[in-house]
PDB file of C-alpha atoms in Angstrom:
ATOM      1  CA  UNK A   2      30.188  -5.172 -18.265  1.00  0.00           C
ATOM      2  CA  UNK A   3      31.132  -1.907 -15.845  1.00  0.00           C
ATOM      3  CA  UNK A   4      27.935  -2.962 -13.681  1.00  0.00           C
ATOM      4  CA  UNK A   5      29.265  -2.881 -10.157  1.00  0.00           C
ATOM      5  CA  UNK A   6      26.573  -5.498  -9.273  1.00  0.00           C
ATOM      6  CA  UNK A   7      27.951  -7.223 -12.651  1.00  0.00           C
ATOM      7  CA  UNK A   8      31.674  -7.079 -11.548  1.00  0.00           C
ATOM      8  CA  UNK A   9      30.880  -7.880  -7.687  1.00  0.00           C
ATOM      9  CA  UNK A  10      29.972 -11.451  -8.554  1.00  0.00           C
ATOM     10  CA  UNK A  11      32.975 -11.599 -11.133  1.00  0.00           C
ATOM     11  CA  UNK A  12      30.960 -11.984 -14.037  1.00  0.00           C
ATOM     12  CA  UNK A  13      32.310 -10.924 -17.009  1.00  0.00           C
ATOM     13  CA  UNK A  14      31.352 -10.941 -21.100  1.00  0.00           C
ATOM     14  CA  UNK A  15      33.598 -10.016 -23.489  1.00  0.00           C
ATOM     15  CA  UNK A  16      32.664 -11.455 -26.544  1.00  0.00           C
ATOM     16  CA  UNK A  17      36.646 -12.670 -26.806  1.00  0.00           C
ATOM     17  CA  UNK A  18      35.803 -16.710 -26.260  1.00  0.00           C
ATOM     18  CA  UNK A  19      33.723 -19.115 -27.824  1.00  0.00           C
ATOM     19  CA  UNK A  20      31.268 -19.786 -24.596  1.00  0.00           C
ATOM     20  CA  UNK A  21      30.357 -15.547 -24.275  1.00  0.00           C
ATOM     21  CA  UNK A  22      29.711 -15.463 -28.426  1.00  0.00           C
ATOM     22  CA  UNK A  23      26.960 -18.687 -27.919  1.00  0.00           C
ATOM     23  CA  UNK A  24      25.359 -16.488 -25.144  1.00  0.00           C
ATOM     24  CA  UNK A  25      25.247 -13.625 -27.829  1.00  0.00           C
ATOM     25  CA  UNK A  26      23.950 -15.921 -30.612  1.00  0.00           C
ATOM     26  CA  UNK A  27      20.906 -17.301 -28.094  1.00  0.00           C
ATOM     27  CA  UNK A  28      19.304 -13.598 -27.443  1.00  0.00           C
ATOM     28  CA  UNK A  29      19.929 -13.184 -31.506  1.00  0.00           C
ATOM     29  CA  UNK A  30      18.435 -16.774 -32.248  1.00  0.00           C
ATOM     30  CA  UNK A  31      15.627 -15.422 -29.788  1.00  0.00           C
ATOM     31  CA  UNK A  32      15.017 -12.495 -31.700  1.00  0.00           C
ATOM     32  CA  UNK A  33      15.033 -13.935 -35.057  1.00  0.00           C
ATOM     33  CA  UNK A  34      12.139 -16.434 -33.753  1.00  0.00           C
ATOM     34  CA  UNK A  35       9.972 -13.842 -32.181  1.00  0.00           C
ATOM     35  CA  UNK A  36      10.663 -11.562 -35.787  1.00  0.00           C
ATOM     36  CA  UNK A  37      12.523  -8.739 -34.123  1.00  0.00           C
ATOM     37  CA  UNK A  38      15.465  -9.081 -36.534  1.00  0.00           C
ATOM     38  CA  UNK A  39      15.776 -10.267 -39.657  1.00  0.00           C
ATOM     39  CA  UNK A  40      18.951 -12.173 -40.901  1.00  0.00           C
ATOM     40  CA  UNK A  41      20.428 -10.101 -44.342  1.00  0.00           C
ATOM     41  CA  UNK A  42      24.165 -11.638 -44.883  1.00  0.00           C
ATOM     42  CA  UNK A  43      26.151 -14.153 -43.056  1.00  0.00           C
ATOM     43  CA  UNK A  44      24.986 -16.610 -40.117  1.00  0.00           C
ATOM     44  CA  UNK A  45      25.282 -17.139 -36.620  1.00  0.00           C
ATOM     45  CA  UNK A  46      27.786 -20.696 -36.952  1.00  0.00           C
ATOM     46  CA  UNK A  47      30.464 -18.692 -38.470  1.00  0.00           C
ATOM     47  CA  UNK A  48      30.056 -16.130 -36.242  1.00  0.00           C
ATOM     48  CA  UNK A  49      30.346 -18.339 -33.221  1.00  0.00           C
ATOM     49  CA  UNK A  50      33.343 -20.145 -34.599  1.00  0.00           C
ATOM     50  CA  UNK A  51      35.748 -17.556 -36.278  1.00  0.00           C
ATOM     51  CA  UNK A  52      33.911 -14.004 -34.972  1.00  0.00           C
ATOM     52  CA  UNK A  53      32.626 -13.350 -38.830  1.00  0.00           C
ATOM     53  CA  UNK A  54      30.039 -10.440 -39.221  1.00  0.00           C
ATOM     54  CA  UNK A  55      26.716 -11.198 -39.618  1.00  0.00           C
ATOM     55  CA  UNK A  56      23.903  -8.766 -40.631  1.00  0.00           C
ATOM     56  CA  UNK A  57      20.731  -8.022 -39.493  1.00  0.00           C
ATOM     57  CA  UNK A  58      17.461  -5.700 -40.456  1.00  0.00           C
ATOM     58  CA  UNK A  59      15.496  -4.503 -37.749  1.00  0.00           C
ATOM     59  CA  UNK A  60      11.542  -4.941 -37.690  1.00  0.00           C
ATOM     60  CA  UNK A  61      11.148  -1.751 -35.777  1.00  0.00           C
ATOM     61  CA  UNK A  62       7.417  -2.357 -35.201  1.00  0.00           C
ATOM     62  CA  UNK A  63       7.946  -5.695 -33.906  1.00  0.00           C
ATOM     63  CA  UNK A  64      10.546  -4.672 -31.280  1.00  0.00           C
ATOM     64  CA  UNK A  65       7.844  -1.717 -30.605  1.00  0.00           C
ATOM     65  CA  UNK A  66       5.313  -4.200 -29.350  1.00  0.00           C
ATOM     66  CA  UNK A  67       7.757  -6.585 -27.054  1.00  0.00           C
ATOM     67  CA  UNK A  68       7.051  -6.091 -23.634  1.00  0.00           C
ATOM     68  CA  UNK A  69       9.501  -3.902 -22.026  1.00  0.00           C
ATOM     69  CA  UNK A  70       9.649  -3.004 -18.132  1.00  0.00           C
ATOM     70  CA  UNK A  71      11.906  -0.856 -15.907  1.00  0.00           C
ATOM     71  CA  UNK A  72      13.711  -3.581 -13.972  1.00  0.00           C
ATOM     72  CA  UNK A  73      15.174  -6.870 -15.451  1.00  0.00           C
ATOM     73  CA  UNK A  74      13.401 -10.054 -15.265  1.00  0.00           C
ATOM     74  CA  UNK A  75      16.565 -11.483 -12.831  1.00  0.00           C
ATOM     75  CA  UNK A  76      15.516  -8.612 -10.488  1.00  0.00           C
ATOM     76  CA  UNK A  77      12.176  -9.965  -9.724  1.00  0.00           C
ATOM     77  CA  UNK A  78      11.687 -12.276  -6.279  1.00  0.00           C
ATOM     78  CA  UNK A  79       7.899 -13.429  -7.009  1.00  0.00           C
ATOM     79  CA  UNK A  80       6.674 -16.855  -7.833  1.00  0.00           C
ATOM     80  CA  UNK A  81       3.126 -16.366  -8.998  1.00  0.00           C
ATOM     81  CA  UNK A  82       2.742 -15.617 -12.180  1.00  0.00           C
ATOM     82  CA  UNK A  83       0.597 -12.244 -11.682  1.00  0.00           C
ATOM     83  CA  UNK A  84       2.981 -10.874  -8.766  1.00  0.00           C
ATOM     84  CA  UNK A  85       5.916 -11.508 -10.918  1.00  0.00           C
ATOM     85  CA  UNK A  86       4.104  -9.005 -13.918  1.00  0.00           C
ATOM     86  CA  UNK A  87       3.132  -7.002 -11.266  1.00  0.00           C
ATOM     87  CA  UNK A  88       6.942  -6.628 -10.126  1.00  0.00           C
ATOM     88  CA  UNK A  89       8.202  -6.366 -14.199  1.00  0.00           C
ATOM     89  CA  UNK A  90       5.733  -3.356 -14.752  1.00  0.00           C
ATOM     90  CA  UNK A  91       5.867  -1.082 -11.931  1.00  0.00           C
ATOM     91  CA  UNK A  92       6.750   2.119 -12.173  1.00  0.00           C
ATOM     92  CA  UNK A  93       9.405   3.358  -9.147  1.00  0.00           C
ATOM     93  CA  UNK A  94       8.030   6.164  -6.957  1.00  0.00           C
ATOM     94  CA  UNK A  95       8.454   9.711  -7.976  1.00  0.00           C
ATOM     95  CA  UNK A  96       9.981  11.721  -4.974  1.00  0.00           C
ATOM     96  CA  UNK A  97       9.582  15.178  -6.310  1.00  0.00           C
ATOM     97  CA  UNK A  98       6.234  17.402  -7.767  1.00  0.00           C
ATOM     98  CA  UNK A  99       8.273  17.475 -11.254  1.00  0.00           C
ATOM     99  CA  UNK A 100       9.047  13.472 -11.423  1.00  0.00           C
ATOM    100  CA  UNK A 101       5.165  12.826 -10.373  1.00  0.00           C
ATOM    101  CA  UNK A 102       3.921  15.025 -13.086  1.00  0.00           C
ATOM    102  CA  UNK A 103       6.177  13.597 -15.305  1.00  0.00           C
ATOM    103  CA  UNK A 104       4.831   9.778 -14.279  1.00  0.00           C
ATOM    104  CA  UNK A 105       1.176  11.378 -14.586  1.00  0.00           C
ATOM    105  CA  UNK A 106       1.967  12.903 -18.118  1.00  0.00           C
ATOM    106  CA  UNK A 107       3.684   9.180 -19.034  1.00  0.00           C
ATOM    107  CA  UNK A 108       1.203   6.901 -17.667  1.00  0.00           C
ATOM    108  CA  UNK A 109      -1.697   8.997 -19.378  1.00  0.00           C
ATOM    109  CA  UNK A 110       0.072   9.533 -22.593  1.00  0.00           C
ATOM    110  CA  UNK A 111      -0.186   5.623 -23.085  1.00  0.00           C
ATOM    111  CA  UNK A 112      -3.769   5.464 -22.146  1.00  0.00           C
ATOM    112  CA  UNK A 113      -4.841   7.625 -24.548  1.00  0.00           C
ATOM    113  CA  UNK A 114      -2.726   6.283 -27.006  1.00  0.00           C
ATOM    114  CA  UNK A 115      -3.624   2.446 -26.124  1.00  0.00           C
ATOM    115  CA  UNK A 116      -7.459   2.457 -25.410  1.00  0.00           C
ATOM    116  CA  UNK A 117     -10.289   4.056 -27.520  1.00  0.00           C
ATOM    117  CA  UNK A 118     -11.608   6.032 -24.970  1.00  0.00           C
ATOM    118  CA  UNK A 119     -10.381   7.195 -21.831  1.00  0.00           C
ATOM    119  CA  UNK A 120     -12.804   8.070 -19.160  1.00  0.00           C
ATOM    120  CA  UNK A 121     -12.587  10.716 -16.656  1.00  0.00           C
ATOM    121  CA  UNK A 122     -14.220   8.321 -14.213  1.00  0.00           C
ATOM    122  CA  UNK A 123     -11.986   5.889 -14.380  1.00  0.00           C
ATOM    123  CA  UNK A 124      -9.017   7.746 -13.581  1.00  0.00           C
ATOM    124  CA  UNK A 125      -7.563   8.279 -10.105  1.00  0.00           C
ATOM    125  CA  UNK A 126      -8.269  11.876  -8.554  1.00  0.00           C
ATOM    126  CA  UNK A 127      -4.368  13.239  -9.361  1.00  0.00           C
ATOM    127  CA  UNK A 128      -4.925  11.472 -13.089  1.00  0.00           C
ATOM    128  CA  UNK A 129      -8.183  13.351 -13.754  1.00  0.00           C
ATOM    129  CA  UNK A 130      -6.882  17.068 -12.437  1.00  0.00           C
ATOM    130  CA  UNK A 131      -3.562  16.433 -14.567  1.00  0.00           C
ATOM    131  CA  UNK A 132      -5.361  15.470 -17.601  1.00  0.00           C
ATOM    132  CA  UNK A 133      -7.915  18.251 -17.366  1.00  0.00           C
ATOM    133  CA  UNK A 134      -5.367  20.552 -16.958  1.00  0.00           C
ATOM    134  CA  UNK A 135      -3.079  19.595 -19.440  1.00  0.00           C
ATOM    135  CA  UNK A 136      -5.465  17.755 -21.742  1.00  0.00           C
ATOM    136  CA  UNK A 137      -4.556  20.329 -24.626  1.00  0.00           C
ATOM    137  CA  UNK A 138      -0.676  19.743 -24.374  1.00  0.00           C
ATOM    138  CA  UNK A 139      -0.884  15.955 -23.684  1.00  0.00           C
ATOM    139  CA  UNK A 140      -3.325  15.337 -27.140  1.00  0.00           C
ATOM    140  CA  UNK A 141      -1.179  18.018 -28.870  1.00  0.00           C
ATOM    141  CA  UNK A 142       2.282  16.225 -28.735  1.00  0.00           C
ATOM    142  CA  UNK A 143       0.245  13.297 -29.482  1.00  0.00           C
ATOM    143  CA  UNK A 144      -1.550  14.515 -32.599  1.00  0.00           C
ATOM    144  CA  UNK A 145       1.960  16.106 -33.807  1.00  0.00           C
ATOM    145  CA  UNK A 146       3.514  12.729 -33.434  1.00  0.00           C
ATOM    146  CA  UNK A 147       0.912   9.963 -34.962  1.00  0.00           C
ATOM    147  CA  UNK A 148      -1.693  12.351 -36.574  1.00  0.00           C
ATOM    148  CA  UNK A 149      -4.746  11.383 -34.232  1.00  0.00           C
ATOM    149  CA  UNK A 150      -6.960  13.824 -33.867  1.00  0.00           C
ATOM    150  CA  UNK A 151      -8.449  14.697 -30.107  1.00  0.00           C
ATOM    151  CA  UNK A 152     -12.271  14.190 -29.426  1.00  0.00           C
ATOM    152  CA  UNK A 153     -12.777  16.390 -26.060  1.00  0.00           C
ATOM    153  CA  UNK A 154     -15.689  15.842 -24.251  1.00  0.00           C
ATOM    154  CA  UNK A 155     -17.431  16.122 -20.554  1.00  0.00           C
ATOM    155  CA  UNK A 156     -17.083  13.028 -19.949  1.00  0.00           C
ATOM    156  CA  UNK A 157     -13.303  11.676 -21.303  1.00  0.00           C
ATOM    157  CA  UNK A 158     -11.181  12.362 -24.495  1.00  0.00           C
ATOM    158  CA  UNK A 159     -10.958  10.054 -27.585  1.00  0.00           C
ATOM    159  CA  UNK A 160      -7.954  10.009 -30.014  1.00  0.00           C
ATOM    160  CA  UNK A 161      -9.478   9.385 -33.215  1.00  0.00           C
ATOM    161  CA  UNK A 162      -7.719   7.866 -36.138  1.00  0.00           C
ATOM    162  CA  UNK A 163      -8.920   9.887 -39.879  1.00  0.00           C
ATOM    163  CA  UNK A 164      -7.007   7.476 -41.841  1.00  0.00           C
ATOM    164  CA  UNK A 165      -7.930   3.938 -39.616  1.00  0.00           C
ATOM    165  CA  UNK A 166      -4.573   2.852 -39.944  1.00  0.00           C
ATOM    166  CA  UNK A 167      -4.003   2.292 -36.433  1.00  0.00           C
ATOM    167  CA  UNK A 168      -7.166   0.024 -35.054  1.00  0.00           C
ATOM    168  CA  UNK A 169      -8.082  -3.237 -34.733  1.00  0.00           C
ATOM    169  CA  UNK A 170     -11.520  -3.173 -34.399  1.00  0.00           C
ATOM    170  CA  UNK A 171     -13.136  -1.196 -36.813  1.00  0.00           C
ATOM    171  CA  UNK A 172     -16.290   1.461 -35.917  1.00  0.00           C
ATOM    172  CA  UNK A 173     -18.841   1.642 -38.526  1.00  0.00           C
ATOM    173  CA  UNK A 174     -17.692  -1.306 -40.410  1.00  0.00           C
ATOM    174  CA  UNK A 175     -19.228  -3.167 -43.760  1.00  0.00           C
ATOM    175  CA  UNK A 176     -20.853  -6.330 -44.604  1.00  0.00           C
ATOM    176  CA  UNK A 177     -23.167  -8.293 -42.294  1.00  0.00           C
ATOM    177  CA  UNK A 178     -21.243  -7.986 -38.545  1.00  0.00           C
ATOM    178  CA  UNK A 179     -20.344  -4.850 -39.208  1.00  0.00           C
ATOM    179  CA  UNK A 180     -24.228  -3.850 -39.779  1.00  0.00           C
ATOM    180  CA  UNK A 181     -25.356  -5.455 -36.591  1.00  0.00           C
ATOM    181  CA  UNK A 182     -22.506  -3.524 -34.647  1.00  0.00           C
ATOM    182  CA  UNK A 183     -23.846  -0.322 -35.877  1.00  0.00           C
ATOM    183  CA  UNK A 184     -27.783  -1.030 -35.642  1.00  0.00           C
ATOM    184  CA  UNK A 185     -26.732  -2.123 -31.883  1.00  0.00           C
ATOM    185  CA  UNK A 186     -25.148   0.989 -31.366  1.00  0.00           C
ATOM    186  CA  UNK A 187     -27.550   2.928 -32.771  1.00  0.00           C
ATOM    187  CA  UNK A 188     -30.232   1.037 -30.512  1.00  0.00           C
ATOM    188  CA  UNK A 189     -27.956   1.272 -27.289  1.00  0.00           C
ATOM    189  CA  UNK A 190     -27.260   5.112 -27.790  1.00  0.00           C
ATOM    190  CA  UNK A 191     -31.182   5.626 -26.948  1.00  0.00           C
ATOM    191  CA  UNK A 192     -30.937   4.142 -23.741  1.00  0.00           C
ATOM    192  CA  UNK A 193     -29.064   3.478 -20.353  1.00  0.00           C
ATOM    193  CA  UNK A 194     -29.593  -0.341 -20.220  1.00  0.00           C
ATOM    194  CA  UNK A 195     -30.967  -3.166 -21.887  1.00  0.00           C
ATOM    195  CA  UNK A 196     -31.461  -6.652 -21.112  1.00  0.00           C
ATOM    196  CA  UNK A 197     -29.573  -9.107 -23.074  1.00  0.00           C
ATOM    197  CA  UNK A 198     -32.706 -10.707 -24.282  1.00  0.00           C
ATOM    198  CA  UNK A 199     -34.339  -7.494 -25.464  1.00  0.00           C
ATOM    199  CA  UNK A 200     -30.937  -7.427 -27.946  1.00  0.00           C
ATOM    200  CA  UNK A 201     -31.789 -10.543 -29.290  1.00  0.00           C
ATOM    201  CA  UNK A 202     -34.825 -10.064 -30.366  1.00  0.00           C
ATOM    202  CA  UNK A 203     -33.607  -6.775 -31.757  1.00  0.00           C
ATOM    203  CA  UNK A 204     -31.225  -8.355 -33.494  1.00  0.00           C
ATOM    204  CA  UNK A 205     -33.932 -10.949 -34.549  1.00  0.00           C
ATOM    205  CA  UNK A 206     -36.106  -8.069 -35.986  1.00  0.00           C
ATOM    206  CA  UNK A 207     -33.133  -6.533 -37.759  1.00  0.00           C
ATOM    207  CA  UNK A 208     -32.498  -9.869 -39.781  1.00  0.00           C
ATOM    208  CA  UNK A 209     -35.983 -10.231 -40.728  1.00  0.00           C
ATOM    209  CA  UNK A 210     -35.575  -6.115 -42.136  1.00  0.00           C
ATOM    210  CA  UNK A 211     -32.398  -6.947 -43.838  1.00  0.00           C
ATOM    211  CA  UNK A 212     -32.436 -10.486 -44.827  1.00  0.00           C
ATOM    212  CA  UNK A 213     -32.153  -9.729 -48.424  1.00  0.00           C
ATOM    213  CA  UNK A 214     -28.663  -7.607 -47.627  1.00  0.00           C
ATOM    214  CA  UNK A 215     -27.190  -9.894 -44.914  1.00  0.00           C
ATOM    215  CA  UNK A 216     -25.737 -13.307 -45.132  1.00  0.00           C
ATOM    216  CA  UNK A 217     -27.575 -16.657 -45.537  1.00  0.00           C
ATOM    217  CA  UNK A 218     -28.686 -18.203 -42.050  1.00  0.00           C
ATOM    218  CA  UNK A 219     -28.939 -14.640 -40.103  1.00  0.00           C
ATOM    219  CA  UNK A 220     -32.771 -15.544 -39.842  1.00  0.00           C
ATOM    220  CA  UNK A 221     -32.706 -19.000 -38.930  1.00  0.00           C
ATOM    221  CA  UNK A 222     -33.199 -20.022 -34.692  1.00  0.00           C
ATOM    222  CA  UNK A 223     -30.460 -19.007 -32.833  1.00  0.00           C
ATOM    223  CA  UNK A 224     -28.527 -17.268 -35.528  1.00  0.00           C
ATOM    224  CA  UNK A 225     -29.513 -13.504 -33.273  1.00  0.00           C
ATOM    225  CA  UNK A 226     -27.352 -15.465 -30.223  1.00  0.00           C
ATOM    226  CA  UNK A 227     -24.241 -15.334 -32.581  1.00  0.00           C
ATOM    227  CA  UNK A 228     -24.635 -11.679 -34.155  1.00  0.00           C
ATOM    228  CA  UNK A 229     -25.227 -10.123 -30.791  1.00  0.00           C
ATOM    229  CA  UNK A 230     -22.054 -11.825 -29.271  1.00  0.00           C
ATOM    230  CA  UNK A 231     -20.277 -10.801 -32.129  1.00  0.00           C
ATOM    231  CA  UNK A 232     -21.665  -6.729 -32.144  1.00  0.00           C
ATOM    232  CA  UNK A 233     -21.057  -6.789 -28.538  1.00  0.00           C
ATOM    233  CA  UNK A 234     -17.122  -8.181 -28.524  1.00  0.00           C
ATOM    234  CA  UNK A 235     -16.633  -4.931 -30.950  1.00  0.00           C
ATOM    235  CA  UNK A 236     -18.709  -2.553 -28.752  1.00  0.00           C
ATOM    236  CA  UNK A 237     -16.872  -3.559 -25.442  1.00  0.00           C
ATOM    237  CA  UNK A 238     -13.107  -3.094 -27.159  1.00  0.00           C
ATOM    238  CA  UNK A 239     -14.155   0.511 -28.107  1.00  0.00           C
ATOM    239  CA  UNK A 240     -15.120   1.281 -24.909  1.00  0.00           C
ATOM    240  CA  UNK A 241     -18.823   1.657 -25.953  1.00  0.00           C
ATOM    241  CA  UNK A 242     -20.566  -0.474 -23.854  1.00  0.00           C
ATOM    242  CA  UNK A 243     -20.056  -2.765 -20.197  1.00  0.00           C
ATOM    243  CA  UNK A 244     -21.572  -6.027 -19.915  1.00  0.00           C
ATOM    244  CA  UNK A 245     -23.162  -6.623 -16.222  1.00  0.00           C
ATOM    245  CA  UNK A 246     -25.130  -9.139 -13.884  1.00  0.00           C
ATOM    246  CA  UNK A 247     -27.453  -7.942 -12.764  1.00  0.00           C
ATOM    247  CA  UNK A 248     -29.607  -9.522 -10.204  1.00  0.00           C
ATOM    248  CA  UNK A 249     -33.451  -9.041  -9.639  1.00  0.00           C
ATOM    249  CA  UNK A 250     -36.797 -10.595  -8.174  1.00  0.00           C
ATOM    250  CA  UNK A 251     -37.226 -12.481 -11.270  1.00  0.00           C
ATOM    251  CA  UNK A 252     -33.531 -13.766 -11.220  1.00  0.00           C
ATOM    252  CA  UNK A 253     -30.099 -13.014 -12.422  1.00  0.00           C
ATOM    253  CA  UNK A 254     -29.783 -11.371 -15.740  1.00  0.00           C
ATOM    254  CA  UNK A 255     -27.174  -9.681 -18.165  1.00  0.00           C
ATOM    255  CA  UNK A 256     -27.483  -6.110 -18.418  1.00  0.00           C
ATOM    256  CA  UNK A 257     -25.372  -3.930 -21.101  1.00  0.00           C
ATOM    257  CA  UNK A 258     -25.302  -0.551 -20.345  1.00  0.00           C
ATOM    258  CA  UNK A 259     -23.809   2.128 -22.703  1.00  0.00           C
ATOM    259  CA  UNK A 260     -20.993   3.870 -22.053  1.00  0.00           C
ATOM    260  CA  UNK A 261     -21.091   8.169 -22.777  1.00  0.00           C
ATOM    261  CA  UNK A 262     -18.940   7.370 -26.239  1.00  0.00           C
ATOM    262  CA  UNK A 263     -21.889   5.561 -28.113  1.00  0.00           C
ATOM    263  CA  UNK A 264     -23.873   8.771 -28.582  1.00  0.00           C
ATOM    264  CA  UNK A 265     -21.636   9.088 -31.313  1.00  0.00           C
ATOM    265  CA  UNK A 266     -24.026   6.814 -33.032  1.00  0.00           C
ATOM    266  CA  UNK A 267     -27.074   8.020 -32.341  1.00  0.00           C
ATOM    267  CA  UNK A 268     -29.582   8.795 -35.067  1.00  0.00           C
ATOM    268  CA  UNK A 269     -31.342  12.004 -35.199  1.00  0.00           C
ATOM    269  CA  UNK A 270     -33.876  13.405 -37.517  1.00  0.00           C
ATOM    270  CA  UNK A 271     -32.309  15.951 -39.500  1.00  0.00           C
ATOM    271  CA  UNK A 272     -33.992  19.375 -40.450  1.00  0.00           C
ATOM    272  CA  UNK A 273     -34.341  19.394 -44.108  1.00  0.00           C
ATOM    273  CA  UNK A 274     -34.776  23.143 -46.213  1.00  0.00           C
ATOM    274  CA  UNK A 275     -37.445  22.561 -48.641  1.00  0.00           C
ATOM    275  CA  UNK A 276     -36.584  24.004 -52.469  1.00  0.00           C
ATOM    276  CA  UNK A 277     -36.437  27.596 -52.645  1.00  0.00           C
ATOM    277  CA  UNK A 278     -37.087  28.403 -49.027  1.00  0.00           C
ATOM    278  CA  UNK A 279     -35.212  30.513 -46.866  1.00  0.00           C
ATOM    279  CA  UNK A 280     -32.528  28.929 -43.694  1.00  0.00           C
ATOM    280  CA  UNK A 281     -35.007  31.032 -41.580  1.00  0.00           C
ATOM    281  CA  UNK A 282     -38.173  28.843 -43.173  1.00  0.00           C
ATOM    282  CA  UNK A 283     -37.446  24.745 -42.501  1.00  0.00           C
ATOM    283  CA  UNK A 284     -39.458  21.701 -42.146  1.00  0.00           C
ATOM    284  CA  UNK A 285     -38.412  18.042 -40.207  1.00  0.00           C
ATOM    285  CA  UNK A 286     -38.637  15.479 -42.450  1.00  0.00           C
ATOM    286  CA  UNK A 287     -39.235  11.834 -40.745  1.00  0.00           C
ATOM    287  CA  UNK A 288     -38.230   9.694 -43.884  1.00  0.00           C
ATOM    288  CA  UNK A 289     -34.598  11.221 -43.465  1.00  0.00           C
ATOM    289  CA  UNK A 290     -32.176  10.789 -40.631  1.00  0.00           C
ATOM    290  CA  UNK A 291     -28.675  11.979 -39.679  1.00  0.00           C
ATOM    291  CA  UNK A 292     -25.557  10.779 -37.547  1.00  0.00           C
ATOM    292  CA  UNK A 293     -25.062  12.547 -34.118  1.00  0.00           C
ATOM    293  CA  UNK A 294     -21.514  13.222 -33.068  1.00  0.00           C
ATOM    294  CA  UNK A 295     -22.555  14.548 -29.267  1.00  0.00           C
ATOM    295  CA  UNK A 296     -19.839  12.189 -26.906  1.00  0.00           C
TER     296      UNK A 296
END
């Protein structure tokens, strides 16, 4: 109510008459649709008609997740649609070496904290010497705070979650989809590329080898079309894979490519110490295989 832009126009809200309370009980009514609060004792009528107390819980997690920006929505002078978000979510312009590193440390912090895997090579040049500097403080504050544990590596930093509490898209994963999704990953980590329709008739293959395990219908025609689109949605939300056209002499093709971050799945044969021998004395055994973690 002390705005000076506020007071400049005379506007005023003080809660006193009935008109500035049914302002109030919109933004609450808002709320209560979109789940931020929830009502515990009394209700908005009486409130709006004699001032009575009404009580609310708040869903802390939901009001975590509402999109929040810098400058109010009345601030903004765009009409498309995309200029307007472009206006709500900008960050102002840091004048001074401390305010930019504290917009670097910010803007990073979220990253790594919103997508799987954050890539060196996708990060502007003052990003990538920030985060390599401070890379150990930055995952620190975030491990002390949500209890994800850092994953540093040549080529980006992962914050892993132990307890997979805090994903929606799950990496290895049971039953049927979540068997294709890991034999694709597997396949991918081997290579730089593959055609989509080498994939499909890996995933073809695959059905025939575990028809017994997967669903009914994985082996009929076309079924390979739906697993594969299905492995692939998950592989491109962990930052695992990129999907690409690519465009050749014998036409225009899709290409996915694997992304540094899938050689976590790679299979390698493990070296197995036969009974009674020494560590020094060990044989490879190809009937046994083990998980990779090199990212």
């Amino acid at each position: 109510a002390a705005e000076p832009g506020l007071a400049a126009t005379g506007f005023m809200l003080t809660l006193d008459t009935r008109s500035d309370r049914a302002d109030l009980v919109a933004v609450v009514r808002l709320l209560l649709t979109w789940g931020v609060l929830t009502r515990v004792a009394g209700d908005e009528d009486a409130y709006l008609s004699a001032g009575a107390d009404v009580l609310y819980d708040v869903r802390r997690p939901v009001l975590g997740a509402l999109l929040t920006g810098s400058r109010g929505p009345s601030t903004i002078t765009a009409r498309a649609f995309e200029a307007r978000l472009a206006e709500l979510t900008a960050e102002p312009v840091a004048e001074t070496d401390e305010l930019r590193n504290q917009a670097l440390r910010r803007t990073l912090t979220r990253r790594l904290l919103d997508e799987p895997v954050v890539y060196y090579d996708e990060l502007t040049e003052d990003e990538r010497a920030y985060l390599v500097a401070q890379r150990h403080n930055i995952t620190g504050r975030i491990s002390e705070a949500t209890g994800l544990l850092p994953e540093l590596r040549a080529e980006g930093i992962a914050m892993v979650d132990p307890d997979d509490e805090l994903t929606d898209v799950r990496m290895p994963e049971q039953r049927t989809d979540g068997h294709v999704t890991l034999l694709l990953a597997e396949y991918l980590a081997g290579r730089a590329r593959a055609p989509r329709g080498e994939l499909l008739a890996f995933v073809r293959r695959a059905a025939q080898a575990h028809a017994g395990y997967w669903r009914k219908g994985v082996t009929d025609p076309g079924a390979e079309t739906e697993l594969l689109d299905i492995a692939l949605e998950k592989l491109t939300g962990l930052r695992l894979v990129d999907i690409d056209i690519e465009v050749t002499r014998d036409g225009t093709g899709t290409v996915i490519r694997g992304r540094p971050a899938i050689a976590r799945f790679a299979l390698a044969e493990p070296t197995i110490r036969e009974p009674g021998s020494s560590p020094g004395r060990q044989t490879r055994k190809a009937t046994a295989h083990a998980a990779s973690t090199i990212f």
